[in-house]
Amino acid sequence: MLQSLHVKNLALIDEIEIQFDEHLNILTGETGAGKSIIIGSIESALGKKVSRDMIRPGQKEALIELLFYTDDEDILGDLREKDLAAEDGMILIKRVISEKRSVNRINDCMVTLKTLQEVAERLMNLHGQQEHQSLLNEKNHKSILDHFLSQNGKQYVKETKTSFEHLQKLLKRQEEFTVDEAQRLREMSFLNHEIQEIEDAQPVKNEDEALDEQYQKMVHSQEIMEGIKKTYECTGNEADISVGTLLSSALKHLQGIVNLDQALGDTYEQLLQAEDIINGFNQQISEYMSSMEFDAEEFARTEERLNLLNSLKDKYGRTIEDVLSYRDKAQEKLLTYEHYEEEKALLLEQTARAEKMFYETAGRLSKERRKAAKILEQQIFKALSDLNFLSVKFQIQVSSSEAANADGIDKVSFLISTNPGLPVRPMAEVASGGELSRIMLAIKSVLADVDQVGTLIFDEIDTGISGETANKVARKMAVIAKDHQVLAITHLPQIAAMADSHYYIEKHADKKKTTTTIQRLSQEDSLRELGRMINGDDLTEAVLKNSKEMKCLANDAKLY
């Protein structure tokens, strides 16, 4: 359930924050007041691309926040898996849009746009003119039907997709595997050459790193020796002025007076320790210099070995480990070519089994779709009748598709006739814009029982309707709102009268700027807004009485 919406510096909005309730939340207002901006801000928060031009002039960024509550353990578990755990079931979606980029957060954790969209679609469905038009595309009919499948059917959808992907991998391998004899022999010769080249070199993992370190030491040996000698001279006893010489001199001076004052004993001991440390250091330096004798032959061998290993890496991988991995794969491929006929027969057998499994799984899915189609088309037919479609015919046709795919072997088409005596035809050939919105509402009212999404938003659901049809649309929305939170923008008083919570969107303009605001209406203000929707600004006693009667009838029609 959507608890609240907070928008700042977006288009005509300075800043608004509004709390929503359960069941049916209705948003009304004059044409051009900014209702589309409210819906647009919600869409943006849910991951829709938003233009930087939408940032309010003079501001650096726009902010949209949606606060949801859910006790659905599947959703909460999914959030935990994404490290987005919700405290007490509260989910805060936050989107900040600036001139340079957008920042998306869920529960104060930064997320990608893809993750934002994945989480959002579990929490809310938004139905506007664009989705109504999606009914005209038959590609969407299958997904609508699959939404209504039984648990077995939904499992078959997953299994069909998995088996199809497995089959495609085998078919691709089979295509790559098919070579003529001459090409096979060339490939074997080339693989043998590559394997032999690596085997002859006998590379060892991380060998190149150790050799490079040794090589760099040899290359810079003269520079290193000069530095070491200077260090030895500075710390040894050979030079007149050095650490070792000065320490020896200091010890002699101190030794002559240490018996005269016991307090000098610790000082003398510390100086002796310093001399031992310097002598030890000098011994290490001496040993290092002895080991640094330059060996031209060893340098040549190291350089040659490094060049060989680098040559292998240039051909077969970035590291020695990559080179060895390449050799192993080449050996596997060579073995396959050496047993070409046996491997080919095995691959053909695997492909045949995978193809059989796919069509068996797809066949089970097809049966489930046909069963679900009969049930769903009857329920949608009833819902259409409830929405004042007179003499309507509705049919879900499940036929064989021209080509198999990850969705199976079916083509799903929604067919309809809205006029007596005319046969059913594809929706694109029959339905008008106003009819499409009602058809979508009929479908959503049926799917509401199986839909786990808690909040639905309807925009332009009242396109092209009036009179008794509007009454029936209002009642159908109340049916959906019984078990779901519904937000709906409407221009019709019949629908607005059904509101459990009524919000008024208004545009204010002065010489400096134009802003859009939204406020929750009291019961009295809601009746006045219904009157305005019925008769404009002329709110006579008769109009207000009509509003009260409409509200009473709407309350009596509710099922909760």
Coordinates of C-alpha atoms in Angstrom, one line a residue:
M1 CA 0.0 0.0 0.0
L2 CA 1.2 3.5 -0.9
Q3 CA 1.4 5.4 2.3
S4 CA 2.6 8.8 1.1
L5 CA 3.9 10.8 -1.9
H6 CA 6.4 13.6 -1.5
V7 CA 7.4 15.7 -4.5
K8 CA 9.7 18.8 -4.6
N9 CA 10.8 21.1 -7.4
L10 CA 9.2 19.0 -10.2
A11 CA 7.6 20.9 -13.1
L12 CA 4.8 23.0 -11.6
I13 CA 5.2 21.6 -8.1
D14 CA 7.1 23.6 -5.5
E15 CA 6.6 20.9 -2.8
I16 CA 3.7 18.6 -1.9
E17 CA 3.3 15.8 0.5
I18 CA 0.2 13.8 0.7
Q19 CA -1.0 10.8 2.7
F20 CA -3.1 8.1 1.0
D21 CA -5.6 5.6 2.5
E22 CA -6.8 2.1 1.8
H23 CA -9.4 1.3 -0.8
L24 CA -10.4 3.9 -3.3
N25 CA -8.4 7.2 -3.5
I26 CA -9.9 9.6 -6.1
L27 CA -8.0 12.6 -7.5
T28 CA -9.9 15.3 -9.3
G29 CA -9.4 18.9 -10.5
E30 CA -9.9 21.3 -13.3
T31 CA -8.4 20.5 -16.7
G32 CA -4.8 21.6 -16.8
A33 CA -4.5 21.7 -13.0
G34 CA -1.6 19.3 -13.0
K35 CA -3.1 15.9 -12.5
S36 CA -0.8 14.4 -15.1
I37 CA 2.2 15.8 -13.2
I38 CA 1.1 13.9 -10.1
I39 CA 0.9 10.7 -12.0
G40 CA 4.1 11.5 -13.9
S41 CA 6.0 12.0 -10.6
I42 CA 4.8 8.6 -9.4
E43 CA 5.8 7.0 -12.7
S44 CA 9.2 8.7 -12.4
A45 CA 9.7 7.4 -8.9
L46 CA 9.0 3.9 -10.1
G47 CA 11.7 4.1 -12.7
K48 CA 10.3 5.8 -15.8
K49 CA 12.8 8.0 -17.6
V50 CA 12.3 11.6 -16.8
S51 CA 13.6 14.7 -18.7
R52 CA 15.9 17.1 -17.0
D53 CA 13.6 19.8 -18.3
M54 CA 11.1 18.7 -15.6
I55 CA 13.3 20.2 -12.9
R56 CA 11.6 23.4 -11.7
P57 CA 13.3 26.5 -13.2
G58 CA 15.9 28.0 -10.8
Q59 CA 16.3 24.7 -8.9
K60 CA 19.3 22.3 -9.1
E61 CA 17.4 19.1 -8.5
A62 CA 14.0 17.5 -8.1
L63 CA 13.0 15.0 -5.5
I64 CA 10.3 12.3 -5.5
E65 CA 9.6 10.0 -2.6
L66 CA 7.1 7.1 -2.3
L67 CA 6.6 5.4 1.1
F68 CA 5.0 1.9 0.9
Y69 CA 3.9 -0.5 3.5
T70 CA 3.6 -4.3 2.9
D71 CA 3.4 -7.4 4.9
D72 CA 3.8 -9.7 1.9
E73 CA 6.6 -12.0 2.9
D74 CA 7.6 -12.7 -0.7
I75 CA 8.3 -9.0 -1.3
L76 CA 10.1 -8.6 2.0
G77 CA 12.2 -11.7 1.3
D78 CA 13.1 -10.4 -2.1
L79 CA 14.2 -7.1 -0.6
R80 CA 16.4 -9.0 2.0
E81 CA 18.0 -10.9 -0.8
K82 CA 18.9 -7.5 -2.4
D83 CA 20.2 -6.2 0.9
L84 CA 17.3 -3.7 1.0
A85 CA 15.6 -5.0 4.2
A86 CA 12.4 -3.1 5.1
E87 CA 12.0 -2.2 8.8
D88 CA 8.5 -2.9 10.0
G89 CA 7.4 -3.5 6.4
M90 CA 8.1 0.1 5.4
I91 CA 9.7 0.7 1.9
L92 CA 10.9 4.1 1.0
I93 CA 11.6 4.7 -2.7
K94 CA 13.5 7.9 -3.4
R95 CA 14.6 9.4 -6.7
V96 CA 16.7 12.6 -7.0
I97 CA 16.9 14.1 -10.5
S98 CA 19.6 16.6 -11.2
E99 CA 20.9 18.2 -14.4
K100 CA 23.8 15.7 -14.6
R101 CA 22.3 12.4 -13.3
S102 CA 19.6 10.7 -11.3
V103 CA 20.1 9.0 -8.0
N104 CA 17.8 6.1 -7.0
R105 CA 17.5 4.8 -3.4
I106 CA 15.4 2.1 -1.7
N107 CA 15.4 2.2 2.1
D108 CA 18.3 4.7 1.9
C109 CA 20.5 2.3 -0.2
M110 CA 21.6 3.4 -3.6
V111 CA 20.3 1.1 -6.4
T112 CA 20.4 0.8 -10.1
L113 CA 17.4 1.9 -12.2
K114 CA 16.8 -1.8 -13.1
T115 CA 16.6 -2.8 -9.4
L116 CA 14.3 0.2 -8.7
Q117 CA 11.9 -1.0 -11.5
E118 CA 12.0 -4.6 -10.3
V119 CA 11.0 -3.6 -6.8
A120 CA 8.5 -1.1 -7.9
E121 CA 6.5 -3.5 -10.2
R122 CA 6.0 -5.7 -7.1
L123 CA 4.4 -2.8 -5.2
M124 CA 2.3 -0.9 -7.8
N125 CA 0.7 -1.2 -11.2
L126 CA -0.1 2.0 -13.2
H127 CA -2.7 1.8 -15.9
G128 CA -3.0 4.7 -18.3
Q129 CA -3.6 5.3 -22.0
Q130 CA -0.4 3.7 -23.0
E131 CA -1.3 0.4 -21.3
H132 CA -4.8 0.5 -22.8
Q133 CA -3.2 0.7 -26.2
S134 CA -1.0 -2.3 -25.3
L135 CA -4.2 -4.4 -25.6
L136 CA -4.0 -3.9 -29.4
N137 CA -0.7 -5.8 -29.5
E138 CA -1.3 -9.5 -29.5
K139 CA 2.2 -10.1 -28.0
N140 CA 0.8 -8.8 -24.7
H141 CA -2.2 -11.1 -24.7
K142 CA -0.1 -14.2 -23.8
S143 CA 1.4 -12.5 -20.8
I144 CA -2.1 -11.5 -19.6
L145 CA -3.3 -15.0 -19.9
D146 CA -0.2 -16.4 -18.2
H147 CA -0.9 -14.1 -15.3
F148 CA -4.1 -16.1 -14.8
L149 CA -2.5 -19.6 -15.0
S150 CA -2.7 -22.1 -12.1
Q151 CA 0.5 -22.7 -10.1
N152 CA 1.2 -25.7 -12.3
G153 CA 0.8 -23.6 -15.4
K154 CA 3.2 -20.9 -14.0
Q155 CA 5.7 -23.7 -13.2
Y156 CA 5.4 -24.9 -16.8
V157 CA 6.1 -21.3 -18.0
K158 CA 9.4 -21.4 -16.2
E159 CA 10.2 -25.0 -17.3
T160 CA 9.4 -24.2 -20.9
K161 CA 11.7 -21.2 -20.9
T162 CA 14.5 -23.2 -19.3
S163 CA 14.2 -26.1 -21.7
F164 CA 14.0 -23.8 -24.7
E165 CA 17.2 -22.0 -23.6
H166 CA 19.0 -25.4 -23.2
L167 CA 17.8 -26.5 -26.6
Q168 CA 19.1 -23.3 -28.2
K169 CA 22.5 -23.8 -26.6
L170 CA 22.7 -27.3 -28.1
L171 CA 21.6 -26.1 -31.5
K172 CA 24.2 -23.4 -31.5
R173 CA 26.9 -25.9 -30.5
Q174 CA 25.7 -28.2 -33.2
E175 CA 25.9 -25.4 -35.8
E176 CA 29.4 -24.6 -34.7
F177 CA 30.4 -28.3 -34.5
T178 CA 29.5 -29.0 -38.1
V179 CA 32.7 -28.8 -40.2
D180 CA 33.9 -30.6 -43.4
E181 CA 36.8 -33.0 -43.2
A182 CA 39.4 -30.7 -44.6
Q183 CA 38.5 -28.0 -42.1
R184 CA 38.5 -30.5 -39.3
L185 CA 42.0 -31.6 -40.2
R186 CA 43.2 -28.0 -40.4
E187 CA 41.7 -27.3 -37.0
M188 CA 43.4 -30.3 -35.5
S189 CA 46.8 -29.3 -37.0
F190 CA 46.5 -25.8 -35.6
L191 CA 45.3 -27.0 -32.2
N192 CA 48.3 -29.5 -32.0
H193 CA 50.6 -26.7 -32.9
E194 CA 49.2 -24.4 -30.1
I195 CA 49.2 -27.2 -27.5
Q196 CA 52.8 -28.2 -28.4
E197 CA 54.0 -24.6 -28.2
I198 CA 52.6 -24.2 -24.7
E199 CA 53.8 -27.7 -23.6
D200 CA 57.4 -27.0 -24.9
A201 CA 57.6 -23.8 -22.9
Q202 CA 56.3 -25.6 -19.7
P203 CA 55.0 -22.4 -18.1
V204 CA 54.4 -22.4 -14.3
K205 CA 51.7 -20.3 -12.7
N206 CA 53.1 -16.9 -11.4
E207 CA 56.5 -17.8 -12.9
D208 CA 56.5 -14.6 -15.0
E209 CA 56.0 -12.4 -12.0
A210 CA 59.0 -13.9 -10.1
L211 CA 61.2 -13.7 -13.3
D212 CA 60.2 -10.1 -13.9
E213 CA 61.1 -9.1 -10.4
Q214 CA 64.5 -10.9 -10.8
Y215 CA 65.0 -9.3 -14.3
Q216 CA 64.3 -5.8 -13.0
K217 CA 66.8 -6.3 -10.2
M218 CA 69.4 -7.3 -12.8
V219 CA 68.6 -4.4 -15.1
H220 CA 69.1 -1.9 -12.3
S221 CA 71.9 -3.8 -10.6
Q222 CA 74.5 -1.0 -11.2
E223 CA 72.2 1.7 -9.8
I224 CA 71.4 -0.6 -6.8
M225 CA 75.1 -1.3 -6.1
E226 CA 76.0 2.3 -6.1
G227 CA 73.3 3.1 -3.6
I228 CA 74.2 0.1 -1.4
K229 CA 77.9 1.1 -1.4
K230 CA 77.1 4.7 -0.3
T231 CA 74.8 3.3 2.4
Y232 CA 77.6 0.9 3.6
E233 CA 80.1 3.7 3.7
C234 CA 77.8 6.0 5.7
T235 CA 77.0 3.3 8.3
G236 CA 80.3 1.4 8.4
N237 CA 83.7 1.9 10.1
E238 CA 85.9 2.5 7.1
A239 CA 85.3 6.2 6.5
D240 CA 86.5 8.9 8.9
I241 CA 83.0 10.3 9.2
S242 CA 80.3 7.6 9.3
V243 CA 77.7 6.3 11.7
G244 CA 79.9 3.3 12.8
T245 CA 83.0 5.4 13.3
L246 CA 81.2 8.1 15.3
L247 CA 79.4 5.5 17.4
S248 CA 82.8 3.8 18.3
S249 CA 84.2 7.2 19.2
A250 CA 81.2 8.1 21.4
L251 CA 81.5 4.7 23.2
K252 CA 85.1 5.3 24.0
H253 CA 84.3 8.8 25.5
L254 CA 81.4 7.4 27.5
Q255 CA 83.3 4.3 28.7
G256 CA 85.9 6.6 30.4
I257 CA 83.3 8.3 32.5
V258 CA 80.6 5.7 33.1
N259 CA 82.2 4.6 36.4
L260 CA 82.1 8.1 37.7
D261 CA 78.2 8.3 37.6
Q262 CA 75.9 5.3 37.9
A263 CA 73.2 7.2 36.1
L264 CA 75.2 7.0 32.9
G265 CA 75.0 3.2 32.9
D266 CA 71.7 3.0 31.0
T267 CA 72.9 5.5 28.5
Y268 CA 76.0 3.5 27.8
E269 CA 74.0 0.3 27.4
Q270 CA 71.7 2.0 24.9
L271 CA 74.7 3.2 22.9
L272 CA 76.1 -0.4 22.9
Q273 CA 72.7 -1.7 21.5
A274 CA 72.8 1.0 18.8
E275 CA 76.3 -0.2 17.8
D276 CA 75.1 -3.8 17.6
I277 CA 72.1 -2.8 15.4
I278 CA 74.4 -0.8 13.0
N279 CA 76.9 -3.7 12.9
G280 CA 74.1 -6.1 12.1
F281 CA 72.8 -3.8 9.5
N282 CA 76.2 -3.5 7.9
Q283 CA 76.6 -7.3 7.9
Q284 CA 73.3 -7.6 5.9
I285 CA 74.4 -4.9 3.5
S286 CA 77.7 -6.7 3.0
E287 CA 76.0 -10.0 2.3
Y288 CA 73.6 -8.3 -0.1
M289 CA 76.5 -6.7 -2.1
S290 CA 78.1 -10.2 -2.3
S291 CA 75.0 -11.6 -3.8
M292 CA 74.6 -8.8 -6.3
E293 CA 77.4 -9.8 -8.6
F294 CA 76.2 -9.4 -12.1
D295 CA 76.0 -12.7 -14.2
A296 CA 75.7 -11.9 -17.9
E297 CA 74.7 -15.5 -18.8
E298 CA 72.0 -15.6 -16.1
F299 CA 70.7 -12.2 -17.3
A300 CA 70.5 -13.5 -20.9
R301 CA 68.7 -16.7 -19.7
T302 CA 66.2 -14.7 -17.6
E303 CA 65.5 -12.2 -20.5
E304 CA 65.0 -15.1 -23.0
R305 CA 62.6 -16.9 -20.6
L306 CA 60.6 -13.7 -20.0
N307 CA 60.3 -13.0 -23.7
L308 CA 59.0 -16.6 -24.3
L309 CA 56.4 -16.3 -21.5
N310 CA 55.3 -12.9 -22.7
S311 CA 55.0 -14.2 -26.2
L312 CA 52.7 -17.0 -24.9
K313 CA 50.6 -14.4 -23.0
D314 CA 50.3 -12.2 -26.1
K315 CA 48.8 -15.2 -28.0
Y316 CA 46.8 -17.1 -25.4
G317 CA 45.9 -14.9 -22.4
R318 CA 46.7 -12.1 -20.0
T319 CA 48.3 -14.3 -17.4
I320 CA 50.1 -17.7 -17.3
E321 CA 47.0 -19.1 -15.7
D322 CA 45.0 -17.9 -18.7
V323 CA 47.6 -19.6 -21.0
L324 CA 47.3 -22.9 -19.1
S325 CA 43.5 -22.6 -19.2
Y326 CA 43.7 -22.1 -23.0
R327 CA 45.8 -25.2 -23.4
D328 CA 43.3 -27.3 -21.4
K329 CA 40.4 -26.1 -23.6
A330 CA 42.4 -26.7 -26.7
Q331 CA 43.1 -30.2 -25.6
E332 CA 39.4 -30.8 -25.0
K333 CA 38.6 -29.4 -28.4
L334 CA 41.2 -31.5 -30.1
L335 CA 39.9 -34.6 -28.3
T336 CA 36.4 -33.7 -29.7
Y337 CA 37.8 -33.5 -33.2
E338 CA 39.7 -36.7 -32.8
H339 CA 36.5 -38.4 -31.9
Y340 CA 34.4 -36.3 -34.2
E341 CA 31.8 -38.9 -35.3
E342 CA 31.2 -40.1 -31.8
E343 CA 30.9 -36.6 -30.4
K344 CA 28.6 -35.6 -33.3
A345 CA 26.3 -38.5 -32.7
L346 CA 26.2 -37.7 -29.0
L347 CA 25.4 -34.0 -29.6
L348 CA 22.6 -35.0 -32.1
E349 CA 21.2 -37.4 -29.4
Q350 CA 21.4 -34.7 -26.7
T351 CA 19.7 -32.2 -29.1
A352 CA 16.9 -34.6 -29.9
R353 CA 16.3 -35.3 -26.2
A354 CA 16.3 -31.6 -25.4
E355 CA 13.9 -30.9 -28.3
K356 CA 11.6 -33.7 -27.1
M357 CA 11.6 -32.3 -23.6
F358 CA 10.9 -28.8 -24.8
Y359 CA 7.9 -29.8 -26.8
E360 CA 6.6 -32.0 -24.0
T361 CA 6.9 -29.1 -21.5
A362 CA 5.5 -26.6 -24.0
G363 CA 2.6 -29.0 -24.7
R364 CA 1.7 -29.2 -21.0
L365 CA 1.8 -25.4 -20.9
S366 CA -0.4 -25.2 -23.9
K367 CA -3.0 -27.4 -22.3
E368 CA -2.9 -25.2 -19.1
R369 CA -3.3 -22.1 -21.3
R370 CA -6.3 -23.5 -23.1
K371 CA -8.0 -24.4 -19.8
A372 CA -7.2 -21.0 -18.3
A373 CA -8.4 -19.3 -21.4
K374 CA -11.9 -20.8 -21.2
I375 CA -12.2 -19.7 -17.5
L376 CA -10.7 -16.3 -18.1
E377 CA -12.8 -15.4 -21.1
Q378 CA -16.0 -16.2 -19.2
Q379 CA -15.0 -14.0 -16.3
I380 CA -13.9 -11.2 -18.6
F381 CA -17.2 -11.5 -20.5
K382 CA -19.1 -11.1 -17.2
A383 CA -16.9 -8.1 -16.3
L384 CA -17.5 -6.5 -19.7
S385 CA -21.2 -6.9 -19.2
D386 CA -21.0 -5.3 -15.8
L387 CA -19.3 -2.4 -17.5
N388 CA -22.2 -1.8 -19.8
F389 CA -21.0 -3.6 -22.9
L390 CA -24.3 -4.7 -24.4
S391 CA -24.4 -7.8 -26.6
V392 CA -20.7 -8.2 -26.2
K393 CA -18.8 -11.3 -27.3
F394 CA -15.3 -12.1 -26.0
Q395 CA -13.1 -14.9 -26.9
I396 CA -9.5 -15.9 -26.0
Q397 CA -8.1 -17.9 -28.9
V398 CA -5.1 -20.2 -28.2
S399 CA -3.6 -21.5 -31.4
S400 CA -0.2 -22.8 -32.6
S401 CA 2.4 -20.2 -33.2
E402 CA 4.4 -20.0 -36.4
A403 CA 7.6 -20.7 -34.5
A404 CA 8.5 -22.0 -31.1
N405 CA 10.1 -19.6 -28.6
A406 CA 10.9 -19.3 -24.9
D407 CA 7.2 -18.7 -24.2
G408 CA 6.2 -22.0 -25.8
I409 CA 4.4 -23.0 -29.0
D410 CA 1.2 -20.9 -28.6
K411 CA -0.2 -17.8 -30.1
V412 CA -2.8 -16.1 -27.9
S413 CA -5.3 -13.6 -29.3
F414 CA -8.1 -11.6 -27.6
L415 CA -11.1 -11.4 -29.9
I416 CA -14.1 -9.2 -29.3
S417 CA -17.4 -8.1 -30.8
T418 CA -19.2 -5.1 -29.2
N419 CA -22.1 -5.0 -31.7
P420 CA -25.0 -7.5 -32.1
G421 CA -24.7 -9.8 -35.1
L422 CA -21.0 -9.2 -35.8
P423 CA -18.4 -11.9 -35.4
V424 CA -15.5 -11.6 -33.0
R425 CA -12.4 -10.0 -34.4
P426 CA -9.0 -8.9 -33.1
M427 CA -9.2 -5.9 -30.7
A428 CA -7.1 -3.7 -33.0
E429 CA -9.9 -3.9 -35.6
V430 CA -12.8 -3.3 -33.3
A431 CA -12.2 -1.4 -30.1
S432 CA -12.2 2.4 -29.7
G433 CA -10.1 4.3 -27.2
G434 CA -13.0 4.5 -24.7
E435 CA -13.7 0.8 -25.1
L436 CA -10.1 -0.1 -24.6
S437 CA -10.0 1.6 -21.2
R438 CA -13.1 -0.3 -20.1
I439 CA -11.7 -3.6 -21.5
M440 CA -8.5 -3.1 -19.5
L441 CA -10.6 -2.3 -16.4
A442 CA -12.5 -5.5 -16.9
I443 CA -9.3 -7.6 -17.2
K444 CA -7.8 -5.9 -14.1
S445 CA -11.0 -6.5 -12.1
V446 CA -10.7 -10.2 -12.9
L447 CA -7.0 -10.5 -12.3
A448 CA -7.3 -8.5 -9.0
D449 CA -8.1 -11.8 -7.2
V450 CA -4.8 -13.3 -8.3
D451 CA -2.7 -10.1 -8.4
Q452 CA -0.3 -9.7 -5.5
V453 CA 0.4 -6.1 -6.3
G454 CA -1.1 -4.0 -3.5
T455 CA -1.6 -0.7 -5.2
L456 CA -3.2 0.1 -8.6
I457 CA -3.3 3.5 -10.3
F458 CA -5.9 4.3 -13.0
D459 CA -5.4 7.3 -15.3
E460 CA -7.8 8.1 -18.1
I461 CA -10.0 5.1 -17.2
D462 CA -13.1 7.3 -17.9
T463 CA -12.1 8.2 -21.5
G464 CA -15.2 8.4 -23.7
I465 CA -17.8 7.3 -21.2
S466 CA -20.7 8.9 -19.4
G467 CA -24.2 8.1 -18.0
E468 CA -24.9 4.6 -16.9
T469 CA -21.6 3.3 -18.2
A470 CA -19.8 5.7 -15.9
N471 CA -21.9 4.3 -13.0
K472 CA -20.9 0.8 -13.8
V473 CA -17.2 1.7 -14.2
A474 CA -17.4 3.3 -10.8
R475 CA -18.9 0.2 -9.2
K476 CA -16.3 -2.0 -10.9
M477 CA -13.5 0.2 -9.5
A478 CA -15.1 -0.2 -6.0
V479 CA -14.9 -4.0 -6.5
I480 CA -11.2 -3.8 -7.2
A481 CA -10.7 -1.4 -4.2
K482 CA -12.3 -3.9 -1.9
D483 CA -9.0 -5.9 -1.7
H484 CA -6.6 -3.4 -3.2
Q485 CA -5.5 0.2 -2.7
V486 CA -6.7 2.1 -5.8
L487 CA -5.7 5.6 -6.9
A488 CA -7.7 7.0 -9.8
I489 CA -7.8 10.3 -11.7
T490 CA -11.2 11.1 -13.0
H491 CA -13.4 13.8 -14.6
L492 CA -16.6 12.0 -13.9
P493 CA -18.7 12.7 -10.7
Q494 CA -20.1 9.1 -10.7
I495 CA -16.6 7.8 -10.2
A496 CA -15.5 10.5 -7.8
A497 CA -18.6 9.8 -5.6
M498 CA -17.2 6.3 -4.9
A499 CA -14.1 7.8 -3.2
D500 CA -13.1 6.6 0.2
S501 CA -10.6 9.5 0.2
H502 CA -11.0 12.4 -2.1
Y503 CA -8.1 14.7 -3.2
Y504 CA -8.3 17.9 -5.1
I505 CA -5.5 19.1 -7.5
E506 CA -5.4 22.8 -8.2
K507 CA -3.2 25.2 -10.1
H508 CA -2.3 28.6 -8.7
A509 CA -0.8 31.4 -10.9
D510 CA 0.5 34.8 -10.2
K511 CA 2.8 37.2 -12.1
K512 CA 5.9 35.4 -10.9
K513 CA 5.2 31.7 -11.1
T514 CA 2.6 28.9 -11.5
T515 CA 2.3 26.0 -9.0
T516 CA 0.3 22.9 -8.6
T517 CA -1.0 21.8 -5.1
I518 CA -2.9 18.8 -3.9
Q519 CA -5.1 18.6 -0.7
R520 CA -7.3 16.0 0.9
L521 CA -10.9 17.1 0.9
S522 CA -13.2 17.0 3.9
Q523 CA -16.6 15.3 3.5
E524 CA -18.3 18.7 2.9
D525 CA -15.6 19.9 0.4
S526 CA -15.9 16.6 -1.4
L527 CA -19.6 17.2 -1.9
R528 CA -18.9 20.7 -3.2
E529 CA -16.3 19.2 -5.6
L530 CA -18.9 16.7 -6.9
G531 CA -21.2 19.6 -7.4
R532 CA -18.6 21.4 -9.4
M533 CA -18.0 18.3 -11.6
I534 CA -21.8 18.1 -12.2
N535 CA -22.6 21.7 -12.9
G536 CA -19.4 23.8 -12.9
D537 CA -19.0 26.7 -10.5
D538 CA -22.8 27.3 -10.2
L539 CA -23.3 25.4 -6.9
T540 CA -27.0 25.7 -6.3
E541 CA -28.9 23.9 -3.6
A542 CA -30.3 21.5 -6.1
V543 CA -26.8 20.7 -7.3
L544 CA -25.5 20.1 -3.8
K545 CA -28.5 17.9 -3.1
N546 CA -27.7 15.9 -6.2
S547 CA -24.2 15.5 -4.9
K548 CA -25.4 14.2 -1.6
E549 CA -27.7 11.7 -3.3
M550 CA -24.9 10.6 -5.6
K551 CA -22.6 10.0 -2.6
C552 CA -25.2 8.1 -0.7
L553 CA -25.9 5.8 -3.7
A554 CA -22.2 5.2 -4.1
N555 CA -21.8 4.3 -0.4
D556 CA -24.7 1.9 -0.6
A557 CA -23.1 0.2 -3.7
K558 CA -19.8 -0.5 -2.0
L559 CA -19.0 -4.0 -0.9
Y560 CA -16.8 -3.0 2.1

